[in-house]
mmCIF file of C-alpha atoms and ligand atoms in Angstrom:
data_model
loop_
_atom_site.group_PDB
_atom_site.id
_atom_site.type_symbol
_atom_site.label_atom_id
_atom_site.label_comp_id
_atom_site.label_asym_id
_atom_site.label_seq_id
_atom_site.Cartn_x
_atom_site.Cartn_y
_atom_site.Cartn_z
ATOM 1 C CA MET A 29 0.000 0.000 0.000
ATOM 2 C CA ILE A 30 1.086 3.579 -0.655
ATOM 3 C CA PHE A 31 2.418 5.446 2.392
ATOM 4 C CA ASP A 32 2.225 9.211 1.835
ATOM 5 C CA THR A 33 4.717 10.384 4.463
ATOM 6 C CA HIS A 34 4.042 14.113 4.017
ATOM 7 C CA ALA A 35 0.730 15.802 3.217
ATOM 8 C CA HIS A 36 -1.349 18.775 4.355
ATOM 9 C CA TYR A 37 -4.977 17.609 4.274
ATOM 10 C CA ASP A 38 -5.785 20.189 6.949
ATOM 11 C CA ASP A 39 -5.365 22.719 4.098
ATOM 12 C CA PRO A 40 -8.469 24.722 3.009
ATOM 13 C CA ALA A 41 -7.933 23.285 -0.511
ATOM 14 C CA TYR A 42 -9.712 20.129 0.777
ATOM 15 C CA GLU A 43 -12.482 21.873 2.688
ATOM 16 C CA LYS A 44 -15.254 20.828 0.283
ATOM 17 C CA ASP A 45 -14.481 17.202 -0.504
ATOM 18 C CA ARG A 46 -12.079 15.888 2.140
ATOM 19 C CA LYS A 47 -14.151 12.843 3.073
ATOM 20 C CA GLU A 48 -14.922 11.785 -0.501
ATOM 21 C CA LEU A 49 -11.298 12.246 -1.504
ATOM 22 C CA PHE A 50 -10.096 10.071 1.397
ATOM 23 C CA GLN A 51 -12.465 7.312 0.258
ATOM 24 C CA LEU A 52 -11.225 7.581 -3.313
ATOM 25 C CA MET A 53 -7.589 7.464 -2.191
ATOM 26 C CA ARG A 54 -8.248 4.405 -0.047
ATOM 27 C CA SER A 55 -9.793 2.618 -3.023
ATOM 28 C CA GLU A 56 -6.774 3.632 -5.147
ATOM 29 C CA GLY A 57 -4.276 1.877 -2.871
ATOM 30 C CA VAL A 58 -3.340 4.507 -0.274
ATOM 31 C CA GLY A 59 -2.663 2.742 3.031
ATOM 32 C CA LEU A 60 -1.164 5.385 5.323
ATOM 33 C CA ILE A 61 -0.792 9.169 5.389
ATOM 34 C CA THR A 62 1.106 11.469 7.742
ATOM 35 C CA ASP A 63 -0.469 14.911 7.935
ATOM 36 C CA ILE A 64 2.210 17.497 8.655
ATOM 37 C CA GLY A 65 1.745 20.624 10.754
ATOM 38 C CA ALA A 66 3.089 23.904 9.405
ATOM 39 C CA ASP A 67 2.064 26.156 12.299
ATOM 40 C CA ILE A 68 0.407 25.682 15.696
ATOM 41 C CA GLU A 69 -3.132 25.646 14.294
ATOM 42 C CA SER A 70 -2.412 23.160 11.494
ATOM 43 C CA SER A 71 -0.470 20.978 13.941
ATOM 44 C CA ARG A 72 -3.640 20.776 16.031
ATOM 45 C CA LYS A 73 -5.676 19.952 12.922
ATOM 46 C CA ALA A 74 -3.168 17.299 11.856
ATOM 47 C CA ALA A 75 -3.499 15.634 15.258
ATOM 48 C CA GLU A 76 -7.293 15.813 14.917
ATOM 49 C CA LEU A 77 -7.184 14.098 11.513
ATOM 50 C CA SER A 78 -5.046 11.339 13.031
ATOM 51 C CA ASN A 79 -7.575 10.905 15.839
ATOM 52 C CA THR A 80 -10.462 10.728 13.351
ATOM 53 C CA TYR A 81 -8.976 8.419 10.716
ATOM 54 C CA ASP A 82 -7.188 5.135 11.481
ATOM 55 C CA PHE A 83 -4.915 5.473 8.456
ATOM 56 C CA PHE A 84 -3.673 8.941 9.435
ATOM 57 C CA TYR A 85 -0.669 9.853 11.541
ATOM 58 C CA ALA A 86 0.410 13.405 12.311
ATOM 59 C CA ALA A 87 3.456 15.593 12.782
ATOM 60 C CA ALA A 88 3.436 18.709 14.959
ATOM 61 C CA GLY A 89 5.788 21.591 14.211
ATOM 62 C CA VAL A 90 6.219 25.060 12.784
ATOM 63 C CA HIS A 91 7.472 25.663 9.226
ATOM 64 C CA PRO A 92 10.360 28.165 8.893
ATOM 65 C CA SER A 93 8.139 30.687 7.078
ATOM 66 C CA GLU A 94 5.672 30.631 9.997
ATOM 67 C CA VAL A 95 8.050 31.088 12.949
ATOM 68 C CA TYR A 96 8.034 34.872 13.204
ATOM 69 C CA SER A 97 5.223 35.157 15.737
ATOM 70 C CA LEU A 98 6.250 32.124 17.819
ATOM 71 C CA GLU A 99 6.707 32.344 21.570
ATOM 72 C CA GLU A 100 8.245 29.893 23.981
ATOM 73 C CA ALA A 101 4.733 29.019 25.242
ATOM 74 C CA ASP A 102 4.017 27.550 21.782
ATOM 75 C CA MET A 103 6.635 24.893 22.500
ATOM 76 C CA ASP A 104 4.430 23.742 25.399
ATOM 77 C CA ILE A 105 1.554 23.274 22.935
ATOM 78 C CA LEU A 106 3.747 21.195 20.624
ATOM 79 C CA ARG A 107 5.006 19.185 23.601
ATOM 80 C CA GLU A 108 1.383 18.432 24.599
ATOM 81 C CA LEU A 109 0.482 17.415 21.024
ATOM 82 C CA ALA A 110 3.509 15.129 20.947
ATOM 83 C CA LYS A 111 2.010 13.090 23.792
ATOM 84 C CA ASN A 112 -0.701 11.864 21.395
ATOM 85 C CA PRO A 113 0.453 8.396 20.268
ATOM 86 C CA LYS A 114 -0.684 9.204 16.690
ATOM 87 C CA VAL A 115 1.708 12.183 16.558
ATOM 88 C CA ALA A 116 4.745 10.471 15.075
ATOM 89 C CA ALA A 117 7.169 13.353 14.445
ATOM 90 C CA ILE A 118 8.099 16.975 15.049
ATOM 91 C CA GLY A 119 7.724 18.908 11.806
ATOM 92 C CA GLU A 120 7.874 20.404 9.489
ATOM 93 C CA ILE A 121 10.779 22.451 10.811
ATOM 94 C CA GLY A 122 13.850 23.896 9.157
ATOM 95 C CA LEU A 123 15.102 26.838 7.098
ATOM 96 C CA ASP A 124 13.665 28.455 3.971
ATOM 97 C CA TYR A 125 15.678 31.329 2.491
ATOM 98 C CA HIS A 126 13.681 31.437 -0.731
ATOM 99 C CA TYR A 127 11.752 34.617 -0.007
ATOM 100 C CA GLU A 128 13.186 38.107 0.329
ATOM 101 C CA ASP A 129 11.589 38.890 3.685
ATOM 102 C CA THR A 130 13.400 36.003 5.382
ATOM 103 C CA VAL A 131 14.988 36.818 8.747
ATOM 104 C CA ARG A 132 17.596 34.097 8.975
ATOM 105 C CA ASP A 133 18.453 34.467 12.658
ATOM 106 C CA VAL A 134 14.812 34.055 13.684
ATOM 107 C CA GLN A 135 14.412 30.961 11.512
ATOM 108 C CA LYS A 136 17.614 29.463 12.921
ATOM 109 C CA LYS A 137 16.552 30.115 16.497
ATOM 110 C CA TRP A 138 13.249 28.232 16.126
ATOM 111 C CA PHE A 139 14.785 25.460 14.066
ATOM 112 C CA ILE A 140 17.274 24.790 16.857
ATOM 113 C CA ARG A 141 14.554 25.097 19.486
ATOM 114 C CA GLN A 142 12.283 22.575 17.746
ATOM 115 C CA LEU A 143 15.159 20.151 17.186
ATOM 116 C CA ALA A 144 15.740 20.290 20.949
ATOM 117 C CA LEU A 145 12.050 19.603 21.519
ATOM 118 C CA ALA A 146 12.206 16.556 19.221
ATOM 119 C CA LYS A 147 15.155 15.260 21.218
ATOM 120 C CA GLU A 148 13.257 15.834 24.447
ATOM 121 C CA VAL A 149 10.073 14.036 23.338
ATOM 122 C CA LYS A 150 12.070 11.374 21.464
ATOM 123 C CA LEU A 151 10.377 11.787 18.087
ATOM 124 C CA PRO A 152 11.982 11.963 14.635
ATOM 125 C CA VAL A 153 11.942 15.255 12.714
ATOM 126 C CA VAL A 154 10.532 16.286 9.328
ATOM 127 C CA ILE A 155 13.034 18.767 7.880
ATOM 128 C CA HIS A 156 12.117 21.491 5.389
ATOM 129 C CA SER A 157 15.229 23.016 3.805
ATOM 130 C CA ARG A 158 15.042 25.283 0.773
ATOM 131 C CA ASP A 159 17.886 27.439 -0.551
ATOM 132 C CA ALA A 160 19.540 26.961 2.844
ATOM 133 C CA ALA A 161 21.781 23.926 2.410
ATOM 134 C CA GLN A 162 24.830 25.083 4.384
ATOM 135 C CA ASP A 163 23.015 26.551 7.397
ATOM 136 C CA THR A 164 20.694 23.540 7.661
ATOM 137 C CA LEU A 165 23.602 21.136 7.672
ATOM 138 C CA GLU A 166 25.624 23.213 10.147
ATOM 139 C CA ILE A 167 22.755 23.300 12.650
ATOM 140 C CA MET A 168 21.987 19.605 12.245
ATOM 141 C CA LYS A 169 25.620 18.734 12.881
ATOM 142 C CA ASP A 170 25.752 21.059 15.906
ATOM 143 C CA VAL A 171 22.734 19.458 17.569
ATOM 144 C CA HIS A 172 23.784 15.910 16.611
ATOM 145 C CA ALA A 173 20.664 15.335 14.550
ATOM 146 C CA GLU A 174 21.902 11.797 13.891
ATOM 147 C CA ASP A 175 20.620 11.042 17.423
ATOM 148 C CA ILE A 176 17.154 12.362 16.455
ATOM 149 C CA GLY A 177 16.586 10.895 12.991
ATOM 150 C CA GLY A 178 13.856 11.620 10.487
ATOM 151 C CA VAL A 179 13.467 12.779 6.913
ATOM 152 C CA ILE A 180 14.719 15.534 4.641
ATOM 153 C CA HIS A 181 11.375 16.364 3.080
ATOM 154 C CA CYS A 182 11.128 17.249 -0.624
ATOM 155 C CA PHE A 183 14.853 16.698 -0.977
ATOM 156 C CA SER A 184 16.093 19.369 -3.405
ATOM 157 C CA TYR A 185 19.891 19.351 -3.172
ATOM 158 C CA GLY A 186 22.491 17.309 -5.038
ATOM 159 C CA TRP A 187 24.039 13.887 -4.423
ATOM 160 C CA GLU A 188 26.928 15.250 -2.307
ATOM 161 C CA MET A 189 24.485 16.697 0.212
ATOM 162 C CA ALA A 190 22.253 13.620 0.038
ATOM 163 C CA LYS A 191 25.204 11.430 1.009
ATOM 164 C CA ILE A 192 25.874 13.491 4.127
ATOM 165 C CA TYR A 193 22.263 13.178 5.308
ATOM 166 C CA LEU A 194 22.191 9.471 4.508
ATOM 167 C CA ASP A 195 25.354 9.062 6.613
ATOM 168 C CA MET A 196 23.513 10.829 9.453
ATOM 169 C CA GLY A 197 20.825 8.145 9.193
ATOM 170 C CA PHE A 198 18.189 10.344 7.575
ATOM 171 C CA TYR A 199 15.617 9.339 4.968
ATOM 172 C CA LEU A 200 14.987 11.334 1.781
ATOM 173 C CA GLY A 201 11.415 12.366 0.913
ATOM 174 C CA ILE A 202 10.696 11.936 -2.811
ATOM 175 C CA GLY A 203 7.597 13.454 -4.392
ATOM 176 C CA GLY A 204 6.118 14.863 -7.598
ATOM 177 C CA VAL A 205 9.240 16.830 -8.527
ATOM 178 C CA VAL A 206 11.022 13.601 -9.555
ATOM 179 C CA THR A 207 8.539 13.225 -12.445
ATOM 180 C CA PHE A 208 9.463 16.637 -13.880
ATOM 181 C CA LYS A 209 11.683 16.504 -16.972
ATOM 182 C CA ASN A 210 14.170 19.079 -15.655
ATOM 183 C CA ALA A 211 14.715 17.350 -12.277
ATOM 184 C CA LYS A 212 18.108 15.912 -13.253
ATOM 185 C CA LYS A 213 19.758 16.342 -9.841
ATOM 186 C CA LEU A 214 16.923 14.612 -8.020
ATOM 187 C CA LYS A 215 16.759 11.727 -10.492
ATOM 188 C CA GLU A 216 20.481 11.170 -9.874
ATOM 189 C CA VAL A 217 19.913 11.149 -6.102
ATOM 190 C CA VAL A 218 17.087 8.619 -6.508
ATOM 191 C CA GLN A 219 19.359 6.344 -8.565
ATOM 192 C CA LYS A 220 22.293 6.493 -6.147
ATOM 193 C CA ALA A 221 20.634 6.446 -2.710
ATOM 194 C CA PRO A 222 20.026 3.116 -0.961
ATOM 195 C CA MET A 223 16.443 2.027 -1.686
ATOM 196 C CA GLU A 224 15.810 1.465 2.042
ATOM 197 C CA ARG A 225 16.223 5.226 2.690
ATOM 198 C CA LEU A 226 13.658 6.591 0.241
ATOM 199 C CA VAL A 227 10.112 7.480 1.277
ATOM 200 C CA LEU A 228 7.204 8.696 -0.846
ATOM 201 C CA GLU A 229 5.527 12.026 -0.116
ATOM 202 C CA THR A 230 3.107 14.346 -1.877
ATOM 203 C CA ASP A 231 3.360 17.642 0.047
ATOM 204 C CA ALA A 232 -0.314 17.831 -1.007
ATOM 205 C CA PRO A 233 -1.938 20.144 -1.979
ATOM 206 C CA TYR A 234 1.355 21.216 -3.593
ATOM 207 C CA LEU A 235 3.794 19.636 -6.063
ATOM 208 C CA ALA A 236 1.489 17.285 -7.980
ATOM 209 C CA PRO A 237 3.436 14.908 -10.250
ATOM 210 C CA GLU A 238 3.129 14.711 -14.029
ATOM 211 C CA PRO A 239 0.569 14.412 -15.600
ATOM 212 C CA TYR A 240 -1.162 16.554 -12.949
ATOM 213 C CA ARG A 241 1.588 19.159 -12.534
ATOM 214 C CA GLY A 242 0.136 22.469 -11.289
ATOM 215 C CA LYS A 243 -3.120 20.852 -10.129
ATOM 216 C CA ARG A 244 -4.197 20.064 -6.558
ATOM 217 C CA ASN A 245 -2.178 17.074 -5.374
ATOM 218 C CA ALA A 246 -3.545 13.887 -3.733
ATOM 219 C CA SER A 247 -1.906 10.815 -2.212
ATOM 220 C CA HIS A 248 -3.020 8.315 -4.879
ATOM 221 C CA TYR A 249 -1.014 10.325 -7.458
ATOM 222 C CA LEU A 250 2.048 8.850 -5.737
ATOM 223 C CA LYS A 251 1.666 5.934 -8.137
ATOM 224 C CA TYR A 252 3.216 8.219 -10.783
ATOM 225 C CA VAL A 253 6.116 8.956 -8.437
ATOM 226 C CA ALA A 254 6.529 5.224 -7.772
ATOM 227 C CA GLU A 255 6.541 4.584 -11.533
ATOM 228 C CA GLU A 256 9.295 7.153 -12.064
ATOM 229 C CA ILE A 257 11.427 5.773 -9.203
ATOM 230 C CA ALA A 258 10.861 2.253 -10.556
ATOM 231 C CA SER A 259 12.051 3.205 -14.028
ATOM 232 C CA LEU A 260 15.104 5.027 -12.613
ATOM 233 C CA ARG A 261 16.079 1.967 -10.552
ATOM 234 C CA SER A 262 14.931 -0.864 -12.852
ATOM 235 C CA MET A 263 12.326 -2.134 -10.396
ATOM 236 C CA THR A 264 8.568 -2.534 -10.556
ATOM 237 C CA PRO A 265 6.282 0.198 -9.167
ATOM 238 C CA ASP A 266 4.804 -2.379 -6.785
ATOM 239 C CA GLU A 267 8.240 -3.065 -5.303
ATOM 240 C CA VAL A 268 8.818 0.673 -4.863
ATOM 241 C CA ILE A 269 5.458 1.051 -3.099
ATOM 242 C CA ARG A 270 6.084 -1.945 -0.839
ATOM 243 C CA ILE A 271 9.637 -0.952 0.164
ATOM 244 C CA THR A 272 8.865 2.749 0.701
ATOM 245 C CA GLU A 273 5.876 1.811 2.880
ATOM 246 C CA GLU A 274 8.185 -0.261 5.065
ATOM 247 C CA ASN A 275 10.724 2.599 5.122
ATOM 248 C CA GLY A 276 8.056 5.091 6.168
ATOM 249 C CA LYS A 277 6.974 2.891 9.060
ATOM 250 C CA GLN A 278 10.566 2.510 10.224
ATOM 251 C CA MET A 279 11.175 6.226 9.917
ATOM 252 C CA TYR A 280 8.095 7.207 11.923
ATOM 253 C CA ARG A 281 8.549 4.162 14.222
ATOM 254 C CA ILE A 282 4.976 2.944 13.717
ATOM 255 C CA GLY A 283 3.273 -0.371 13.094
HETATM 256 NI NI1 NI B 10 5.010 20.357 3.529
#
């Protein structure tokens, strides 16, 4: 069964047809989904989804673009959410220097703080890192992230960087981008990485694979991602789905 290790079904994009879509996805071979928090409110909603649906797990954390209004008291909320047995990770957390209004020191502060929280509550982390390769790596080395574990979500750097994270014991999240023609770097990473360290993820509603690029994403579209990985590694899509499901369970320490 397909394990979508990273999705945002708490997003308003699913407000109208969430239930119907979940049924459709189930009938299309989706077995497990982790809904990922991006701020305090969506972390709460992710936990709610995981309480409502057997096949959902959740992650609680604050995305680097959402950290600017955080206070230390918000860490208490995340710590409480982490007590829920269906909350399987702290995330998504990290650094995103893509936008001009980025305040790097503030992002770094809350990235470090949430890594410490993950260590404290003994959960793996879901890392978001965009246009911030060096600073992300420096912080993860400083805090000994190899003792925390988790996934580099929507992995977007080259093989050299992938190798370092693999050596730290991290998994690489592979989604719709790998189906894009111009994704040469990522295709190379998918060919070279050990199969037991790849997990499937949509980042739904974003990053739909070909042939749905630009449309609202959904977990059953991961079959196109599995097909691309299979062709890059000379395997069958079914093998990719089976192995990445196992990897996802190991990574989130579930089942
Ligand atoms: Ni995400």
